[in-house]
Amino acid sequence: MNYLNVVLVLMSFTTVSQQNEDAEFIPATQSDLLKLLEIKEKPSVLRSRSQVPKYVMDLYRDQAHFGGFTKAWKSAPGTTIRTFFRDTRVVDDGRLFFFNLSALQTKEKVQKAELRIFKRRSKLDSSCGHFKVTVNRLNRRVVRDGAASSWKKRKETVVDTKLVKCRRVGEWIVLNVTPAVTFWNSWPSRNFGLWITVTGLGAPESDFYIATGGRKEPILIIYGDSQNEKNDHRLLRSANEVPKETRETYQQHTRSKRKSNEGAFSSTRSRRSVDEDMCTRHQLFVKFRDLKWDKWIIAPRGFKAFYCMGKCPEVIDKFFNPTNHAIIQNLLHHRHNKNIPAACCVPTSLHSMTIMYFELDGSIVLREYSGMVASTCGCR
């Protein structure tokens, strides 16, 4: 993700007038950023923000601070969380759930997968007993018998079973379908869907209703990690270590009453009690709305990337967090040979961003991108 720092710094030196004069600036930048975020193309929004399940929004809040900065002790496994909606074009049946997982990349390692269904409230006068809910992975495509309301004999493998109490109120039921998704990730052509069976234990099976539509639509949540993900913990800092300015600048930005005429990438100098020419961190705000990405990027609305710029003093003190090599190199540059490069002002610690967006197929992705924010600057 180091390439991002180069892209964003170049953007920070592009004035508003230059952006307006060069009609190719924004499209070219969009293309570069999409490649960087490993998104094939800008999605056509198939759903609105109001259709994002509450559970998914809560997941984002659990993973990220206001403004998108990834929390240190996030609870969900994996750096990528995908939410898939049931594909009713294949079949619309109350017990068969098919999810198109073509957006799931083969390089992603599935850590955990959950099928979440909402059971409607009981219609009985007095609720009692339990339901035994079983989710099965279908091993072949099912064909409906036109002469009857039932399906022909199925071939299936039990994935998970849960005992659910008959209640007068609705509730979400979470079923572990990790084995099925792991199998489909290796054998995509054998994805024939999930089949739900319900057995009444002191309660009639006919009272078990699964909600569909709106924010109670059945969803499949997949927690995964990219096998190519590089987690260099020497460069990443926990949220508690990130300077307070970094965590709060997004909120400060939204409170600002200045007119938004700075373009998609606005940069200003950070307030700091050092010489303005010396190595310091500068503010750089990326606004998704001005990139025309606010329709498919659900959260955040933008983020503070920051960048590092300035000179390193001849004798570098600890304030600039230098390495011994940087100190020696800088002394040799100033006192011995100008052909030896001087120490550079660079990020000395980086932080992750969590972004939630719609995929091409209408599914939702919540992904952690490492090395997106320059937390501190120094001489190296």
Short mmCIF file of C-alpha atoms in Angstrom, two decimals, residues 111-368:
data_model
loop_
_atom_site.label_atom_id
_atom_site.label_comp_id
_atom_site.label_asym_id
_atom_site.label_seq_id
_atom_site.Cartn_x
_atom_site.Cartn_y
_atom_site.Cartn_z
CA GLN A 111 -12.07 -17.54 8.32
CA LYS A 112 -15.77 -17.76 9.16
CA ALA A 113 -19.15 -17.67 7.41
CA GLU A 114 -22.60 -17.09 8.92
CA LEU A 115 -26.11 -17.38 7.52
CA ARG A 116 -28.37 -14.89 9.28
CA ILE A 117 -32.14 -15.37 8.98
CA PHE A 118 -34.86 -13.48 10.82
CA LYS A 119 -37.63 -15.59 12.37
CA ARG A 120 -40.90 -13.71 12.53
CA ARG A 121 -42.89 -13.60 15.76
CA SER A 122 -45.09 -16.57 16.60
CA LYS A 123 -48.72 -16.39 15.53
CA LEU A 124 -49.81 -18.76 18.27
CA ASP A 125 -51.90 -17.51 21.18
CA SER A 126 -49.43 -19.04 23.62
CA SER A 127 -45.86 -19.68 22.51
CA CYS A 128 -44.13 -22.79 23.82
CA GLY A 129 -41.78 -25.49 22.64
CA HIS A 130 -38.76 -25.26 20.33
CA PHE A 131 -37.76 -25.51 16.69
CA LYS A 132 -34.81 -27.54 15.48
CA VAL A 133 -33.34 -25.54 12.58
CA THR A 134 -30.88 -27.32 10.29
CA VAL A 135 -28.97 -25.79 7.40
CA ASN A 136 -27.76 -28.15 4.66
CA ARG A 137 -25.40 -27.73 1.73
CA LEU A 138 -27.02 -29.01 -1.46
CA ASN A 139 -24.82 -31.41 -3.42
CA ARG A 140 -26.77 -31.14 -6.65
CA ARG A 141 -29.15 -28.74 -8.30
CA VAL A 142 -32.71 -29.19 -7.12
CA VAL A 143 -35.58 -29.32 -9.57
CA ARG A 144 -39.08 -28.46 -8.48
CA ASP A 145 -41.82 -30.96 -9.22
CA GLY A 146 -44.41 -29.07 -11.24
CA ALA A 147 -47.19 -31.41 -10.16
CA ALA A 148 -46.60 -30.86 -6.44
CA SER A 149 -45.59 -28.10 -4.07
CA SER A 150 -42.68 -30.11 -2.70
CA TRP A 151 -39.20 -30.53 -4.12
CA LYS A 152 -37.92 -33.77 -5.58
CA LYS A 153 -35.56 -35.87 -3.52
CA ARG A 154 -32.50 -33.81 -2.58
CA LYS A 155 -28.91 -34.79 -1.91
CA GLU A 156 -27.52 -32.69 0.90
CA THR A 157 -24.89 -32.42 3.64
CA VAL A 158 -25.72 -31.12 7.11
CA VAL A 159 -23.72 -27.98 7.91
CA ASP A 160 -25.14 -26.69 11.22
CA THR A 161 -28.06 -27.20 13.58
CA LYS A 162 -29.55 -24.83 16.15
CA LEU A 163 -32.33 -25.16 18.71
CA VAL A 164 -34.60 -22.10 18.68
CA LYS A 165 -37.28 -21.31 21.25
CA CYS A 166 -40.78 -20.48 20.04
CA ARG A 167 -41.21 -16.81 21.02
CA ARG A 168 -43.85 -14.14 20.69
CA VAL A 169 -41.19 -11.76 19.32
CA GLY A 170 -39.04 -11.97 16.21
CA GLU A 171 -35.33 -12.76 16.41
CA TRP A 172 -32.24 -13.27 14.29
CA ILE A 173 -30.94 -16.82 13.98
CA VAL A 174 -27.25 -17.25 13.19
CA LEU A 175 -26.07 -20.48 11.58
CA ASN A 176 -22.42 -21.39 11.03
CA VAL A 177 -21.96 -22.24 7.34
CA THR A 178 -18.17 -22.00 7.17
CA PRO A 179 -17.71 -25.57 5.80
CA ALA A 180 -20.12 -24.88 2.93
CA VAL A 181 -18.53 -21.56 1.91
CA THR A 182 -15.02 -23.02 2.16
CA PHE A 183 -16.13 -25.85 -0.13
CA TRP A 184 -17.69 -23.44 -2.64
CA ASN A 185 -14.60 -21.26 -2.62
CA SER A 186 -12.62 -24.27 -3.86
CA TRP A 187 -15.39 -25.61 -6.12
CA PRO A 188 -17.48 -22.61 -7.35
CA SER A 189 -19.39 -24.69 -9.91
CA ARG A 190 -20.81 -26.86 -7.13
CA ASN A 191 -22.60 -24.03 -5.37
CA PHE A 192 -26.23 -25.19 -5.46
CA GLY A 193 -27.32 -23.27 -2.39
CA LEU A 194 -28.33 -23.90 1.21
CA TRP A 195 -31.46 -25.74 2.29
CA ILE A 196 -33.20 -25.01 5.60
CA THR A 197 -35.21 -27.72 7.37
CA VAL A 198 -37.30 -27.11 10.50
CA THR A 199 -38.54 -29.69 12.99
CA GLY A 200 -41.07 -28.71 15.62
CA LEU A 201 -40.40 -29.85 19.19
CA GLY A 202 -43.58 -29.03 21.05
CA ALA A 203 -44.38 -26.34 18.48
CA PRO A 204 -45.92 -26.69 14.98
CA GLU A 205 -43.45 -26.35 12.09
CA SER A 206 -45.99 -24.19 10.24
CA ASP A 207 -45.42 -21.45 12.84
CA PHE A 208 -41.80 -20.97 11.75
CA TYR A 209 -41.72 -18.04 9.31
CA ILE A 210 -38.54 -16.58 7.78
CA ALA A 211 -38.74 -12.85 6.98
CA THR A 212 -37.74 -11.58 3.55
CA GLY A 213 -37.21 -8.11 2.19
CA GLY A 214 -35.89 -4.87 3.63
CA ARG A 215 -33.41 -4.96 6.47
CA LYS A 216 -34.67 -8.39 7.54
CA GLU A 217 -33.61 -10.03 4.29
CA PRO A 218 -31.57 -13.25 4.83
CA ILE A 219 -27.87 -12.49 4.44
CA LEU A 220 -24.63 -14.44 4.23
CA ILE A 221 -21.66 -12.88 6.08
CA ILE A 222 -18.17 -14.08 5.13
CA TYR A 223 -15.10 -13.08 7.15
CA GLY A 224 -11.87 -13.55 5.22
CA ASP A 225 -8.25 -12.60 4.76
CA SER A 226 -6.42 -12.02 1.53
CA GLN A 227 -3.46 -14.36 1.22
CA ASN A 228 -1.53 -11.47 -0.33
CA GLU A 229 -2.34 -9.10 2.53
CA LYS A 230 0.84 -7.59 3.95
CA ASN A 231 0.57 -6.79 7.65
CA ASP A 232 3.84 -5.11 8.56
CA HIS A 233 3.31 -4.48 12.26
CA ARG A 234 6.54 -2.55 12.44
CA LEU A 235 4.86 0.22 10.47
CA LEU A 236 1.31 -0.07 11.81
CA ARG A 237 0.25 1.46 15.10
CA SER A 238 -2.72 0.66 17.28
CA ALA A 239 -5.58 3.16 17.54
CA ASN A 240 -4.45 4.13 21.03
CA GLU A 241 -1.03 5.10 19.66
CA VAL A 242 -2.38 7.17 16.78
CA PRO A 243 -2.06 10.87 17.57
CA LYS A 244 -5.27 12.43 18.87
CA GLU A 245 -5.20 14.82 15.93
CA THR A 246 -5.44 11.90 13.51
CA ARG A 247 -8.49 10.40 15.21
CA GLU A 248 -10.35 13.71 15.48
CA THR A 249 -9.51 15.59 12.31
CA TYR A 250 -12.29 14.01 10.27
CA GLN A 251 -14.86 15.25 12.80
CA GLN A 252 -13.22 18.65 12.82
CA HIS A 253 -13.38 18.71 9.03
CA THR A 254 -17.12 18.02 9.01
CA ARG A 255 -17.66 20.83 11.52
CA SER A 256 -15.83 23.31 9.35
CA LYS A 257 -18.05 26.09 7.96
CA ARG A 258 -15.80 26.84 5.05
CA LYS A 259 -17.29 26.36 1.60
CA SER A 260 -16.32 23.07 -0.03
CA ASN A 261 -14.45 24.40 -3.06
CA GLU A 262 -11.10 22.73 -2.57
CA GLY A 263 -11.72 19.73 -4.81
CA ALA A 264 -11.54 16.05 -3.94
CA PHE A 265 -8.12 16.30 -2.32
CA SER A 266 -7.66 19.26 0.01
CA SER A 267 -4.41 19.80 1.86
CA THR A 268 -3.41 22.25 4.59
CA ARG A 269 -0.51 22.52 6.97
CA SER A 270 -0.87 20.95 10.38
CA ARG A 271 -0.41 23.24 13.37
CA ARG A 272 2.89 22.37 14.95
CA SER A 273 5.45 24.28 16.99
CA VAL A 274 8.32 23.72 14.57
CA ASP A 275 9.83 25.59 11.66
CA GLU A 276 7.39 25.37 8.73
CA ASP A 277 10.23 24.27 6.46
CA MET A 278 11.16 21.38 8.73
CA CYS A 279 9.85 17.85 8.40
CA THR A 280 6.28 17.74 9.61
CA ARG A 281 2.92 16.16 8.89
CA HIS A 282 0.41 18.00 6.71
CA GLN A 283 -3.32 17.48 6.39
CA LEU A 284 -4.70 15.83 3.27
CA PHE A 285 -8.40 15.05 3.10
CA VAL A 286 -9.83 12.69 0.47
CA LYS A 287 -13.50 13.44 -0.26
CA PHE A 288 -15.41 10.61 -1.92
CA ARG A 289 -18.30 12.87 -2.91
CA ASP A 290 -16.10 14.98 -5.16
CA LEU A 291 -14.80 11.79 -6.73
CA LYS A 292 -18.46 10.86 -7.38
CA TRP A 293 -17.93 7.76 -5.26
CA ASP A 294 -20.33 8.66 -2.45
CA LYS A 295 -23.12 6.50 -3.95
CA TRP A 296 -21.22 3.22 -3.77
CA ILE A 297 -18.84 3.88 -0.87
CA ILE A 298 -21.10 3.56 2.16
CA ALA A 299 -18.65 4.65 4.86
CA PRO A 300 -16.72 6.74 5.57
CA ARG A 301 -17.64 9.84 3.53
CA GLY A 302 -13.95 10.68 3.29
CA PHE A 303 -10.77 10.32 5.31
CA LYS A 304 -7.63 12.08 6.45
CA ALA A 305 -4.65 10.52 4.71
CA PHE A 306 -2.00 13.13 5.71
CA TYR A 307 1.41 13.42 4.08
CA CYS A 308 4.96 14.18 5.23
CA MET A 309 7.05 17.03 3.84
CA GLY A 310 9.91 19.24 4.92
CA LYS A 311 13.65 19.35 5.54
CA CYS A 312 15.55 17.31 8.07
CA PRO A 313 17.98 19.42 10.18
CA GLU A 314 21.72 18.91 9.84
CA VAL A 315 21.85 17.32 13.27
CA ILE A 316 18.66 15.28 13.60
CA ASP A 317 17.36 15.11 17.16
CA LYS A 318 14.97 12.58 18.66
CA PHE A 319 11.97 14.79 17.87
CA PHE A 320 12.19 13.58 14.27
CA ASN A 321 12.37 9.90 15.31
CA PRO A 322 15.44 9.17 13.15
CA THR A 323 17.33 5.93 12.70
CA ASN A 324 21.08 5.89 13.38
CA HIS A 325 21.61 5.43 9.65
CA ALA A 326 19.59 8.59 8.88
CA ILE A 327 21.66 10.62 11.37
CA ILE A 328 24.95 9.46 9.87
CA GLN A 329 23.75 9.89 6.27
CA ASN A 330 22.53 13.43 6.96
CA LEU A 331 25.79 14.44 8.64
CA LEU A 332 27.81 13.09 5.71
CA HIS A 333 25.55 14.99 3.28
CA HIS A 334 25.98 18.34 5.04
CA ARG A 335 29.63 18.05 6.12
CA HIS A 336 31.34 15.79 3.64
CA ASN A 337 29.75 15.15 0.26
CA LYS A 338 26.62 16.70 -1.23
CA ASN A 339 26.35 13.75 -3.62
CA ILE A 340 25.25 11.68 -0.64
CA PRO A 341 21.46 12.17 -0.37
CA ALA A 342 20.15 13.95 2.69
CA ALA A 343 17.76 12.18 5.04
CA CYS A 344 14.16 12.28 3.82
CA CYS A 345 10.95 13.29 5.57
CA VAL A 346 8.76 10.20 5.47
CA PRO A 347 5.98 8.50 7.47
CA THR A 348 7.50 6.71 10.44
CA SER A 349 4.23 5.01 11.36
CA LEU A 350 1.15 4.21 9.31
CA HIS A 351 -2.38 3.29 10.23
CA SER A 352 -5.17 1.24 8.65
CA MET A 353 -8.47 2.46 7.22
CA THR A 354 -11.72 0.48 7.13
CA ILE A 355 -13.92 1.17 4.11
CA MET A 356 -17.39 -0.23 3.43
CA TYR A 357 -18.71 -0.22 -0.14
CA PHE A 358 -21.06 -1.91 -2.62
CA GLU A 359 -19.63 -4.51 -4.98
CA LEU A 360 -20.55 -4.88 -8.65
CA ASP A 361 -23.10 -7.58 -7.83
CA GLY A 362 -24.80 -5.54 -5.10
CA SER A 363 -23.07 -7.31 -2.23
CA ILE A 364 -21.40 -5.27 0.51
CA VAL A 365 -17.70 -5.31 1.34
CA LEU A 366 -16.19 -4.09 4.60
CA ARG A 367 -12.43 -4.14 4.20
CA GLU A 368 -9.41 -3.03 6.16
#
